[in-house]
Amino acid sequence: DIQMTQSPSSLSASVGDRVTITCRTSQDIRNFLAWYQQRPGREPKVLIFGASTVESGVPSRFSGSGSGTDFTLTINSLLPEDVATYYCQKYDTVPWTFGQGTTVDIK
Amino acid sequence: QVQLVQSGGEVKKPGASVKVSCKASGYTFRSYGISWVRRAPGQGLEWMGWVRDIRGDTVYAQKFQGRLTMTTDSSTNTAYMELRSLTSDDTAMYYCARVRIAVTGNPGDIWGQGTLVTVSS
């Protein structure tokens, strides 16, 4: 199976900061990568699919980039409501593995 | 309104089975797949498998082979996930998610609210 490495595992940033989370796969998955946000006590919510396509209704401060094996989720200008755990997920072939998650909180 | 509504929480004894339902509304059920994902306490998200309703094909993660069954009922727009031979390691929140089948696709654009399954003697 393809291995997923998501980093960092956690980060603390100030309101207004730019936050970057990375996801690396052990094999080329083209652009078949999604990013999710899971707030405490809530179901996951898709932010990005196809590596860089922002899901309808998602604020424009969220963006995704990358292809092949290296991917990035960027939050421009962090807000208090962005406190959550973020996951990447590959879906080129099964299994559709998730990254380990990145917990984001506010300094 | 497009939504997935899951059945209520369950408490099961080790060795038992659990069947969780996921009722879809607000869209054409046959045109999308359904994926199942769980999150154990203190752990991350774990993909379990998915079903393509348009053909009924299912694919399960290797670790669940032999004790997991996913089905759909097009007459009621409901998906089901049955997990057998439960152990305490299966205690988790279980989610269903709609899968958008397209060129790029989207493995989880709408999610259910989650069903807590607790396995305890």
Coordinates of C-alpha atoms in Angstrom, one line a residue:
Chain A
D1 CA 0.0 0.0 0.0
I2 CA 1.0 3.6 -0.6
Q3 CA 2.3 5.3 2.6
M4 CA 1.1 8.7 3.7
T5 CA 3.3 11.1 5.7
Q6 CA 1.5 14.2 7.0
S7 CA 3.4 17.0 8.9
P8 CA 3.5 18.6 11.3
S9 CA 1.4 16.5 13.7
S10 CA 0.4 19.7 15.5
L11 CA 1.1 23.4 15.3
S12 CA 0.2 26.6 17.2
A13 CA -0.2 29.8 15.3
S14 CA -1.5 33.3 15.9
V15 CA -4.7 34.8 14.4
G16 CA -3.8 36.2 11.0
D17 CA -0.8 33.8 10.4
R18 CA -0.3 31.8 7.3
V19 CA -0.3 28.1 8.1
T20 CA 1.1 25.3 5.9
I21 CA 0.5 21.6 6.2
T22 CA 2.2 19.0 4.0
C23 CA 1.3 15.5 2.9
R24 CA 3.7 13.2 1.1
T25 CA 2.9 9.9 -0.5
S26 CA 5.3 7.0 -1.2
Q27 CA 4.2 6.7 -4.8
D28 CA 2.8 9.0 -7.5
I29 CA -0.9 9.6 -6.9
R30 CA -1.3 12.3 -9.6
N31 CA -3.8 14.8 -8.2
F32 CA -6.0 12.3 -6.4
L33 CA -5.7 14.0 -3.0
A34 CA -8.3 15.6 -0.7
W35 CA -8.0 17.7 2.4
Y36 CA -10.5 17.7 5.3
Q37 CA -11.1 19.8 8.4
Q38 CA -12.6 18.1 11.5
R39 CA -13.6 20.4 14.3
P40 CA -13.9 18.9 17.8
G41 CA -17.1 16.8 18.1
R42 CA -18.0 17.3 14.5
E43 CA -17.9 15.2 11.3
P44 CA -15.1 15.8 8.8
K45 CA -15.7 18.5 6.1
V46 CA -14.0 18.5 2.7
L47 CA -12.0 21.6 1.9
I48 CA -10.0 20.6 -1.2
F49 CA -10.3 17.8 -3.7
G50 CA -8.3 17.0 -6.8
A51 CA -5.3 18.4 -4.9
S52 CA -6.2 22.0 -5.6
T53 CA -9.9 22.4 -6.3
V54 CA -11.6 24.2 -3.4
E55 CA -15.0 22.7 -2.5
S56 CA -18.0 25.0 -3.0
G57 CA -18.7 27.1 0.1
V58 CA -15.2 26.8 1.6
P59 CA -13.6 30.1 2.5
S60 CA -11.1 31.5 0.0
R61 CA -8.3 31.5 2.7
F62 CA -8.0 27.7 2.2
S63 CA -6.0 26.5 -0.8
G64 CA -4.3 23.3 -1.9
S65 CA -1.4 22.6 -4.2
G66 CA 0.9 19.9 -5.5
S67 CA 0.8 16.7 -7.6
G68 CA 2.6 13.4 -7.8
T69 CA 3.9 12.8 -4.3
D70 CA 4.0 16.2 -2.5
F71 CA 1.0 18.2 -1.5
T72 CA 0.3 21.3 0.6
L73 CA -2.7 22.8 2.3
T74 CA -2.4 26.5 3.1
I75 CA -4.6 28.6 5.4
N76 CA -4.0 32.2 4.7
S77 CA -4.8 34.5 7.6
L78 CA -5.7 31.9 10.3
L79 CA -9.0 32.6 12.2
P80 CA -10.2 31.2 15.6
E81 CA -12.8 29.0 13.8
D82 CA -10.0 27.2 12.0
V83 CA -9.0 25.4 15.2
A84 CA -9.4 21.8 14.1
T85 CA -7.6 18.7 13.0
Y86 CA -6.8 18.5 9.3
Y87 CA -6.3 15.3 7.3
C88 CA -5.2 14.5 3.8
Q89 CA -6.6 11.5 2.0
K90 CA -5.4 9.8 -1.2
Y91 CA -8.0 8.3 -3.5
D92 CA -6.2 7.3 -6.7
T93 CA -6.5 3.5 -5.8
V94 CA -7.7 1.6 -2.8
P95 CA -7.1 1.8 0.0
W96 CA -8.1 5.5 0.3
T97 CA -5.7 6.1 3.1
F98 CA -5.7 9.2 5.4
G99 CA -2.7 11.0 6.7
Q100 CA -2.1 11.0 10.4
G101 CA -3.7 14.4 10.9
T102 CA -2.5 17.8 12.0
T103 CA -4.0 19.6 15.0
V104 CA -4.1 23.3 14.6
D105 CA -4.7 25.7 17.6
I106 CA -4.3 29.3 18.3
K107 CA -1.4 30.8 20.3
Chain B
Q1 CA -31.0 19.8 1.3
V2 CA -28.4 17.2 0.6
Q3 CA -27.7 15.2 3.7
L4 CA -26.8 11.9 5.2
V5 CA -28.5 10.9 8.5
Q6 CA -27.0 8.0 10.4
S7 CA -28.6 5.7 13.0
G8 CA -28.1 6.1 16.7
G9 CA -25.3 5.0 19.0
E10 CA -24.8 1.3 19.8
V11 CA -23.3 -0.6 22.7
K12 CA -22.2 -4.1 21.9
K13 CA -20.5 -7.0 23.6
P14 CA -17.2 -8.5 22.3
G15 CA -17.9 -11.0 19.6
A16 CA -21.2 -9.4 18.6
S17 CA -22.1 -7.6 15.3
V18 CA -23.3 -4.1 14.6
K19 CA -25.2 -2.7 11.7
V20 CA -25.1 1.1 11.1
S21 CA -27.5 2.8 8.6
C22 CA -27.0 6.0 6.6
K23 CA -30.1 7.5 5.0
A24 CA -29.5 9.8 2.1
S25 CA -31.8 12.6 0.9
G26 CA -31.7 15.6 -1.4
Y27 CA -29.9 13.9 -4.3
T28 CA -30.0 11.0 -6.7
F29 CA -28.8 8.1 -4.6
R30 CA -27.8 5.9 -7.5
S31 CA -25.4 8.5 -9.0
Y32 CA -23.0 8.5 -6.0
G33 CA -21.0 6.1 -4.0
I34 CA -20.9 5.8 -0.2
S35 CA -17.7 5.4 1.8
W36 CA -17.3 4.4 5.5
V37 CA -14.7 5.9 7.8
R38 CA -14.1 5.5 11.5
R39 CA -12.3 7.4 14.2
A40 CA -11.3 5.5 17.3
P41 CA -10.7 7.5 20.6
G42 CA -7.4 9.4 20.4
Q43 CA -6.8 8.2 16.8
G44 CA -7.0 9.6 13.3
L45 CA -9.5 8.8 10.5
E46 CA -9.4 5.3 9.1
W47 CA -10.9 4.4 5.7
M48 CA -12.9 1.2 5.8
G49 CA -14.2 0.8 2.3
W50 CA -16.8 2.0 -0.2
V51 CA -19.7 0.9 -2.3
R52 CA -20.7 2.1 -5.8
D53 CA -24.4 2.0 -5.7
I54 CA -24.8 2.3 -9.5
R55 CA -23.3 -1.2 -9.8
G56 CA -23.3 -2.4 -6.2
D57 CA -19.5 -3.0 -6.3
T58 CA -17.8 -2.9 -2.9
V59 CA -14.2 -2.5 -1.9
Y60 CA -13.0 -3.1 1.6
A61 CA -9.8 -2.2 3.3
Q62 CA -7.7 -5.3 3.8
K63 CA -7.8 -5.2 7.6
F64 CA -11.6 -5.6 7.6
Q65 CA -11.8 -8.4 5.0
G66 CA -14.1 -11.2 6.1
R67 CA -15.9 -9.3 8.8
L68 CA -17.2 -6.2 7.0
T69 CA -20.2 -5.9 4.7
M70 CA -21.4 -2.8 3.0
T71 CA -24.8 -2.7 1.3
T72 CA -27.3 -0.2 -0.1
D73 CA -31.1 -0.2 -0.5
S74 CA -32.1 2.0 -3.5
S75 CA -35.8 1.7 -2.5
T76 CA -35.1 3.7 0.7
N77 CA -31.9 5.5 -0.3
T78 CA -30.1 3.9 2.6
A79 CA -26.6 2.5 3.0
Y80 CA -25.6 0.0 5.6
M81 CA -22.3 -1.0 7.2
E82 CA -22.2 -4.3 9.2
L83 CA -19.1 -5.2 11.2
R84 CA -18.9 -8.6 12.8
S85 CA -16.8 -10.2 15.5
L86 CA -16.4 -7.0 17.4
T87 CA -13.5 -6.3 19.8
S88 CA -12.8 -3.3 22.0
D89 CA -10.5 -2.0 19.2
D90 CA -13.7 -1.4 17.2
T91 CA -14.9 1.2 19.7
A92 CA -15.1 4.3 17.5
M93 CA -17.2 6.9 15.8
Y94 CA -18.3 5.6 12.4
Y95 CA -19.1 7.9 9.5
C96 CA -20.6 7.5 6.1
A97 CA -19.6 9.9 3.4
R98 CA -20.9 10.5 -0.1
V99 CA -18.5 9.8 -2.9
R100 CA -18.7 11.9 -6.0
I101 CA -17.7 9.7 -9.0
A102 CA -16.2 11.8 -11.8
V103 CA -12.9 12.3 -13.6
T104 CA -11.3 13.9 -10.6
G105 CA -14.0 12.8 -8.2
N106 CA -14.4 13.6 -4.5
P107 CA -14.1 10.8 -1.9
G108 CA -16.2 12.6 0.7
D109 CA -18.2 15.7 -0.2
I110 CA -21.1 15.1 2.3
W111 CA -20.8 13.4 5.6
G112 CA -23.2 11.8 8.1
Q113 CA -23.2 13.0 11.7
G114 CA -21.5 9.9 12.9
T115 CA -22.6 6.9 14.9
L116 CA -20.8 6.0 18.1
V117 CA -20.2 2.2 18.5
T118 CA -19.0 1.1 21.9
V119 CA -17.7 -2.4 22.4
S120 CA -17.6 -3.4 26.1
S121 CA -18.2 -6.5 28.2

